[in-house]
């Protein structure tokens, strides 16, 4: 799972403390102190979340936020030194997901980071292994190819991909896909999985993402052969 957090902060000591706390919470933290480098880095590295200071050398946080929103839904937490600034920022509708005021406790930042990630991963998009799943549009793209999935196939793949490496039994998957308890047989899941795999193979030859574990069920894991 993508657990990279980008810290954009020109006060280097502060950035280092935040990075420490995030690493202790099992995130990978990367720090940038120059506003001009941020957008390009985000394009290339696709972090899971960005902590973005407002006042930066080169380019300010507001402008950076706008530019990132033009191509990415990555969660952004804006950090500002002035509490009165937050109202103004909210009014501008920059598309940030949360706001934190300095001085902050690093613990609080970690907690807000986790909360924003939970919220965003609960809906929106899953991005992993060249695969992007947009829950709002039910669109699945693998290595640039639209997989053209049915709603059921999308739900299945989304659920598996959101929990990489975790093994699900057929009844667990059925419950997830048909929450209204419609009667479906195990074979229904098998047949959806079969079609999904075919579409995945069609989009990216040599890439297997859904694995069956004999007698148990299915899991999502990247594997090239
Ligand atoms: Ca600053």
XYZ file of C-alpha atoms and ligand atoms in Angstrom:
226
model
C 0.000 0.000 0.000
C 1.171 3.519 -0.730
C 2.132 5.060 2.615
C 4.374 7.861 1.403
C 3.719 11.214 2.969
C 5.250 14.304 1.431
C 6.136 17.060 3.901
C 6.511 20.463 2.283
C 8.026 22.744 4.895
C 10.877 25.216 4.736
C 11.595 25.171 8.467
C 13.874 22.187 8.278
C 13.887 21.344 11.959
C 10.128 21.239 12.003
C 10.068 19.080 8.873
C 12.548 16.663 10.451
C 10.450 16.317 13.609
C 7.314 15.646 11.585
C 9.158 13.102 9.456
C 10.301 11.314 12.627
C 6.816 11.069 14.029
C 5.387 9.891 10.728
C 8.058 7.209 10.394
C 7.293 6.002 13.904
C 3.702 5.642 12.737
C 4.936 3.435 9.824
C 4.706 6.061 7.112
C 7.453 6.810 4.668
C 8.183 10.499 4.919
C 9.844 12.657 2.299
C 10.651 16.335 2.883
C 10.824 19.172 0.370
C 11.678 22.724 1.382
C 11.374 24.486 -1.969
C 7.940 25.359 -3.317
C 9.136 25.150 -6.891
C 9.976 21.460 -6.659
C 6.705 20.202 -5.251
C 4.370 19.801 -8.221
C 6.866 17.874 -10.300
C 7.725 15.614 -7.370
C 4.048 14.841 -6.771
C 3.538 13.994 -10.438
C 6.411 11.558 -10.410
C 6.166 10.015 -6.977
C 2.407 10.001 -6.322
C 2.478 10.292 -2.522
C -0.476 9.057 -0.472
C -0.833 12.407 1.251
C 0.788 15.847 1.325
C 1.394 18.080 4.335
C 1.696 21.469 2.719
C 2.959 24.582 4.451
C 1.389 27.789 3.226
C 4.393 30.127 3.271
C 7.220 28.707 1.210
C 10.108 30.034 -0.812
C 9.665 29.778 -4.563
C 5.926 29.128 -4.754
C 3.331 29.396 -1.999
C 1.181 26.567 -0.720
C -2.037 27.927 -2.191
C -0.667 27.998 -5.709
C 0.862 24.528 -5.252
C -2.458 23.152 -4.019
C -4.266 24.526 -7.071
C -1.721 23.106 -9.465
C -1.828 19.664 -7.874
C -5.620 19.618 -7.961
C -5.464 20.063 -11.723
C -4.182 16.504 -12.080
C -4.541 14.670 -8.775
C -6.993 13.893 -5.969
C -4.170 13.192 -3.511
C -5.234 14.269 0.006
C -3.650 17.568 1.024
C -3.429 18.950 4.557
C -2.550 22.647 4.529
C -0.452 24.014 7.347
C -0.551 27.676 8.227
C 1.072 29.807 10.877
C -2.024 31.927 11.401
C -5.340 30.689 12.630
C -7.164 33.613 10.980
C -5.722 32.471 7.649
C -7.774 29.278 7.787
C -11.113 31.018 7.223
C -9.742 32.752 4.193
C -8.307 29.506 2.837
C -11.614 27.714 3.339
C -13.354 30.472 1.398
C -10.997 30.010 -1.527
C -12.028 26.379 -1.953
C -8.571 25.229 -2.836
C -9.527 21.591 -2.542
C -7.413 20.897 0.530
C -8.730 18.113 2.758
C -7.849 19.582 6.133
C -6.086 22.537 7.760
C -3.677 22.586 10.663
C -2.458 25.659 12.470
C 1.057 26.228 13.810
C 2.237 25.638 16.400
C 0.967 22.061 16.293
C 1.824 18.913 18.154
C 3.407 16.345 15.823
C 1.116 13.741 17.366
C -1.879 15.754 16.250
C -0.498 15.947 12.724
C -0.050 12.171 12.625
C -3.604 11.666 13.886
C -5.029 14.053 11.279
C -2.942 12.386 8.567
C -4.410 8.998 9.461
C -7.939 10.394 9.616
C -7.693 12.095 6.224
C -6.218 8.948 4.678
C -8.982 6.796 6.126
C -11.581 9.165 4.796
C -10.099 9.410 1.332
C -9.374 5.718 1.010
C -12.911 4.978 2.115
C -14.178 6.566 -1.097
C -12.388 8.004 -4.053
C -9.532 6.182 -5.675
C -7.328 3.208 -5.064
C -3.953 3.441 -6.729
C -1.626 0.482 -6.739
C 0.575 -1.455 -9.130
C -0.247 0.695 -12.142
C -3.925 0.290 -11.372
C -6.219 3.230 -10.647
C -9.743 2.604 -9.416
C -12.026 5.600 -9.184
C -15.017 4.779 -7.038
C -16.928 7.875 -8.056
C -16.878 6.948 -11.737
C -16.478 3.147 -11.434
C -13.602 3.459 -13.827
C -10.625 1.127 -13.633
C -7.448 1.943 -15.511
C -4.460 -0.391 -15.688
C -1.202 0.844 -17.207
C -3.172 3.451 -19.129
C -5.819 1.049 -20.448
C -9.452 1.334 -19.408
C -10.505 -2.103 -18.143
C -14.140 -1.472 -19.028
C -15.521 -3.329 -16.000
C -19.105 -4.061 -15.063
C -20.259 -2.622 -11.727
C -19.871 -5.984 -10.012
C -16.413 -6.555 -11.427
C -15.406 -3.080 -10.345
C -16.614 -3.623 -6.783
C -14.786 -6.920 -6.569
C -11.520 -5.542 -7.853
C -11.819 -2.406 -5.728
C -12.383 -4.417 -2.564
C -9.486 -6.762 -3.255
C -7.098 -4.002 -4.335
C -7.926 -1.849 -1.312
C -6.699 -4.729 0.856
C -3.611 -6.015 -0.919
C -2.279 -9.343 0.268
C -5.371 -10.091 2.313
C -7.140 -13.325 1.559
C -10.930 -13.280 1.202
C -13.231 -16.281 1.142
C -15.969 -16.491 -1.468
C -18.711 -15.863 1.128
C -16.858 -12.738 2.301
C -16.657 -11.437 -1.243
C -20.292 -12.257 -1.936
C -21.400 -10.381 1.127
C -19.415 -7.387 -0.015
C -20.675 -7.467 -3.582
C -24.279 -8.345 -2.842
C -25.024 -6.671 0.498
C -28.751 -7.159 -0.031
C -28.175 -10.862 0.592
C -29.278 -11.835 -2.836
C -28.808 -15.537 -3.263
C -25.776 -16.163 -5.405
C -23.654 -19.244 -5.605
C -19.907 -19.517 -5.115
C -19.654 -19.973 -8.816
C -20.928 -16.458 -9.383
C -17.818 -15.040 -7.705
C -15.607 -17.444 -9.623
C -17.125 -16.383 -12.899
C -16.712 -12.659 -12.133
C -13.104 -13.249 -11.094
C -12.466 -15.156 -14.290
C -13.734 -12.266 -16.402
C -11.774 -9.764 -14.349
C -8.543 -11.679 -14.844
C -9.170 -11.832 -18.552
C -9.638 -8.068 -18.720
C -6.506 -7.488 -16.628
C -4.464 -9.781 -18.854
C -5.866 -7.990 -21.891
C -4.738 -4.607 -20.577
C -1.349 -5.623 -19.233
C 0.069 -8.839 -20.585
C 2.151 -10.679 -18.042
C 0.553 -9.037 -15.060
C -1.459 -11.113 -12.667
C -3.191 -9.222 -9.895
C -5.819 -11.587 -8.549
C -4.634 -14.868 -7.127
C -6.735 -17.797 -6.071
C -5.752 -19.802 -3.040
C -7.035 -23.297 -3.490
C -10.006 -24.117 -1.289
C -9.934 -20.740 0.437
C -10.582 -17.785 -1.822
C -8.902 -14.878 -3.518
C -6.399 -12.154 -2.879
C -4.897 -9.187 -4.676
C -1.166 -9.143 -5.167
C 1.073 -7.917 -7.898
C 2.998 -10.620 -9.682
C 4.782 -10.473 -13.008
C 5.481 -13.624 -14.898
Ca 6.968 28.286 5.966
